[in-house]
mmCIF file of C-alpha atoms in Angstrom:
data_model
loop_
_atom_site.group_PDB
_atom_site.id
_atom_site.type_symbol
_atom_site.label_atom_id
_atom_site.label_comp_id
_atom_site.label_asym_id
_atom_site.label_seq_id
_atom_site.Cartn_x
_atom_site.Cartn_y
_atom_site.Cartn_z
ATOM 1 C CA MET A 1 -7.873 2.189 5.063
ATOM 2 C CA LEU A 2 -8.968 -0.981 6.765
ATOM 3 C CA GLY A 3 -10.672 -2.312 3.503
ATOM 4 C CA PHE A 4 -6.789 -1.617 2.280
ATOM 5 C CA ILE A 5 -5.042 -3.532 4.887
ATOM 6 C CA LEU A 6 -7.443 -6.545 4.561
ATOM 7 C CA LYS A 7 -7.108 -6.879 0.963
ATOM 8 C CA PHE A 8 -3.315 -6.749 0.971
ATOM 9 C CA ILE A 9 -3.430 -9.122 3.693
ATOM 10 C CA LEU A 10 -5.783 -11.349 2.019
ATOM 11 C CA THR A 11 -4.105 -11.290 -1.143
ATOM 12 C CA ALA A 12 -0.913 -12.017 0.463
ATOM 13 C CA VAL A 13 -2.097 -15.239 1.731
ATOM 14 C CA LEU A 14 -3.756 -16.423 -1.674
ATOM 15 C CA VAL A 15 -0.279 -15.598 -3.581
ATOM 16 C CA TYR A 16 1.433 -17.808 -0.803
ATOM 17 C CA GLY A 17 -1.525 -20.446 -1.843
ATOM 18 C CA LEU A 18 -0.697 -20.392 -5.329
ATOM 19 C CA SER A 19 3.068 -20.943 -4.747
ATOM 20 C CA MET A 20 1.784 -23.955 -2.955
ATOM 21 C CA VAL A 21 -0.539 -25.236 -5.605
ATOM 22 C CA LEU A 22 1.376 -24.111 -8.691
ATOM 23 C CA PRO A 23 4.171 -26.175 -9.894
ATOM 24 C CA GLY A 24 7.122 -24.390 -10.378
ATOM 25 C CA VAL A 25 6.549 -21.552 -8.356
ATOM 26 C CA VAL A 26 8.562 -21.346 -4.941
ATOM 27 C CA LEU A 27 8.383 -18.760 -2.530
ATOM 28 C CA GLY A 28 9.862 -18.183 0.935
ATOM 29 C CA GLY A 29 6.762 -17.811 3.005
ATOM 30 C CA VAL A 30 3.791 -15.559 4.029
ATOM 31 C CA GLY A 31 6.157 -12.995 4.753
ATOM 32 C CA SER A 32 7.648 -13.199 1.471
ATOM 33 C CA ALA A 33 4.430 -13.440 -0.145
ATOM 34 C CA ALA A 34 3.532 -10.036 1.334
ATOM 35 C CA ILE A 35 6.981 -8.556 -0.189
ATOM 36 C CA LEU A 36 5.730 -10.084 -3.412
ATOM 37 C CA VAL A 37 2.523 -8.307 -3.750
ATOM 38 C CA ILE A 38 4.197 -4.927 -2.936
ATOM 39 C CA VAL A 39 6.873 -5.691 -5.623
ATOM 40 C CA LEU A 40 4.158 -6.553 -7.864
ATOM 41 C CA GLY A 41 1.852 -3.788 -7.159
ATOM 42 C CA ILE A 42 5.034 -1.274 -8.027
ATOM 43 C CA LEU A 43 5.914 -3.044 -11.095
ATOM 44 C CA ASN A 44 2.405 -2.778 -12.435
ATOM 45 C CA ALA A 45 2.438 0.659 -11.494
ATOM 46 C CA ILE A 46 5.713 1.793 -13.149
ATOM 47 C CA VAL A 47 6.754 -0.704 -15.424
ATOM 48 C CA LYS A 48 3.201 -2.040 -16.768
ATOM 49 C CA PRO A 49 1.988 0.968 -18.513
ATOM 50 C CA ILE A 50 5.603 1.378 -20.439
ATOM 51 C CA LEU A 51 5.278 -1.983 -21.600
ATOM 52 C CA GLN A 52 1.816 -1.667 -22.718
ATOM 53 C CA ILE A 53 2.491 1.646 -24.511
ATOM 54 C CA LEU A 54 5.604 -0.034 -26.487
ATOM 55 C CA GLY A 55 3.814 -3.396 -27.143
ATOM 56 C CA PHE A 56 0.495 -1.540 -28.434
ATOM 57 C CA PRO A 57 1.001 -2.378 -32.039
ATOM 58 C CA ILE A 58 1.706 -6.018 -31.122
ATOM 59 C CA THR A 59 -1.467 -6.238 -28.660
ATOM 60 C CA VAL A 60 -3.586 -4.893 -31.488
ATOM 61 C CA LEU A 61 -2.113 -7.261 -34.064
ATOM 62 C CA THR A 62 -2.741 -10.240 -31.472
ATOM 63 C CA LEU A 63 -5.915 -9.025 -29.860
ATOM 64 C CA GLY A 64 -5.125 -8.477 -27.000
ATOM 65 C CA LEU A 65 -3.289 -11.727 -26.226
ATOM 66 C CA PHE A 66 0.350 -9.980 -26.043
ATOM 67 C CA LEU A 67 -0.974 -8.375 -22.826
ATOM 68 C CA LEU A 68 -0.465 -12.214 -21.235
ATOM 69 C CA VAL A 69 3.232 -11.732 -22.108
ATOM 70 C CA ILE A 70 3.100 -8.413 -20.534
ATOM 71 C CA ASN A 71 2.175 -10.133 -17.277
ATOM 72 C CA VAL A 72 4.664 -12.696 -17.680
ATOM 73 C CA ILE A 73 7.519 -10.240 -17.925
ATOM 74 C CA ILE A 74 6.166 -8.547 -14.743
ATOM 75 C CA VAL A 75 6.268 -11.574 -12.715
ATOM 76 C CA LYS A 76 9.593 -12.738 -14.274
ATOM 77 C CA LEU A 77 10.771 -9.184 -13.309
ATOM 78 C CA ALA A 78 9.506 -9.738 -9.809
ATOM 79 C CA ASP A 79 11.460 -13.052 -9.898
ATOM 80 C CA PHE A 80 14.500 -11.481 -10.785
ATOM 81 C CA LEU A 81 14.169 -8.553 -8.344
ATOM 82 C CA MET A 82 13.437 -10.970 -5.402
ATOM 83 C CA SER A 83 15.479 -14.139 -3.662
ATOM 84 C CA SER A 84 12.662 -15.373 -1.861
ATOM 85 C CA PHE A 85 10.554 -16.312 -4.813
ATOM 86 C CA ASP A 86 11.174 -18.250 -8.076
ATOM 87 C CA VAL A 87 9.345 -19.264 -11.054
ATOM 88 C CA HIS A 88 10.688 -21.705 -13.224
ATOM 89 C CA GLY A 89 10.113 -21.005 -17.282
ATOM 90 C CA PHE A 90 7.929 -19.293 -19.183
ATOM 91 C CA LEU A 91 5.003 -21.582 -18.640
ATOM 92 C CA ASN A 92 4.565 -21.564 -15.224
ATOM 93 C CA ALA A 93 5.235 -17.491 -14.962
ATOM 94 C CA LEU A 94 1.836 -17.773 -17.595
ATOM 95 C CA LEU A 95 -0.078 -19.734 -15.276
ATOM 96 C CA PHE A 96 0.962 -17.918 -12.184
ATOM 97 C CA SER A 97 -0.126 -14.885 -13.644
ATOM 98 C CA ILE A 98 -3.719 -16.005 -14.900
ATOM 99 C CA ALA A 99 -4.420 -17.490 -11.527
ATOM 100 C CA LEU A 100 -2.794 -14.201 -10.080
ATOM 101 C CA SER A 101 -5.401 -12.581 -11.794
ATOM 102 C CA VAL A 102 -8.257 -14.341 -11.254
ATOM 103 C CA VAL A 103 -7.600 -14.498 -7.097
ATOM 104 C CA ASN A 104 -7.297 -10.546 -7.570
ATOM 105 C CA ALA A 105 -10.653 -10.324 -9.281
ATOM 106 C CA VAL A 106 -12.485 -12.462 -6.577
ATOM 107 C CA VAL A 107 -10.627 -10.214 -3.716
ATOM 108 C CA ASP A 108 -12.136 -7.403 -5.449
ATOM 109 C CA LEU A 109 -15.717 -8.883 -5.582
ATOM 110 C CA VAL A 110 -15.757 -9.952 -2.201
ATOM 111 C CA MET A 111 -13.955 -6.914 -0.500
ATOM 112 C CA ASP A 112 -16.344 -4.298 -2.751
#
């Protein structure tokens, strides 16, 4: 349980850091980053599998690159749901999505 809480806090702080570094990504603060991590977790658990099933033919045709578009859709949906999180444009959402994936991979490596 402690590992889960520590991973959550570390991810929230790193998401806030990403919003400070990446252009076109605006986040209200560390509290908003914590809420964003929760919202992204819920969207990844509920909406992402549905989009992956619906987009499976396109994913096969593009050799998996369409999964990046699905990640951008999830980030833009979080942008729509949260007033304290704003991503300007597709490219900024793509960069944020890729950076967030790298950050999550590093956090998983450090915590496990």
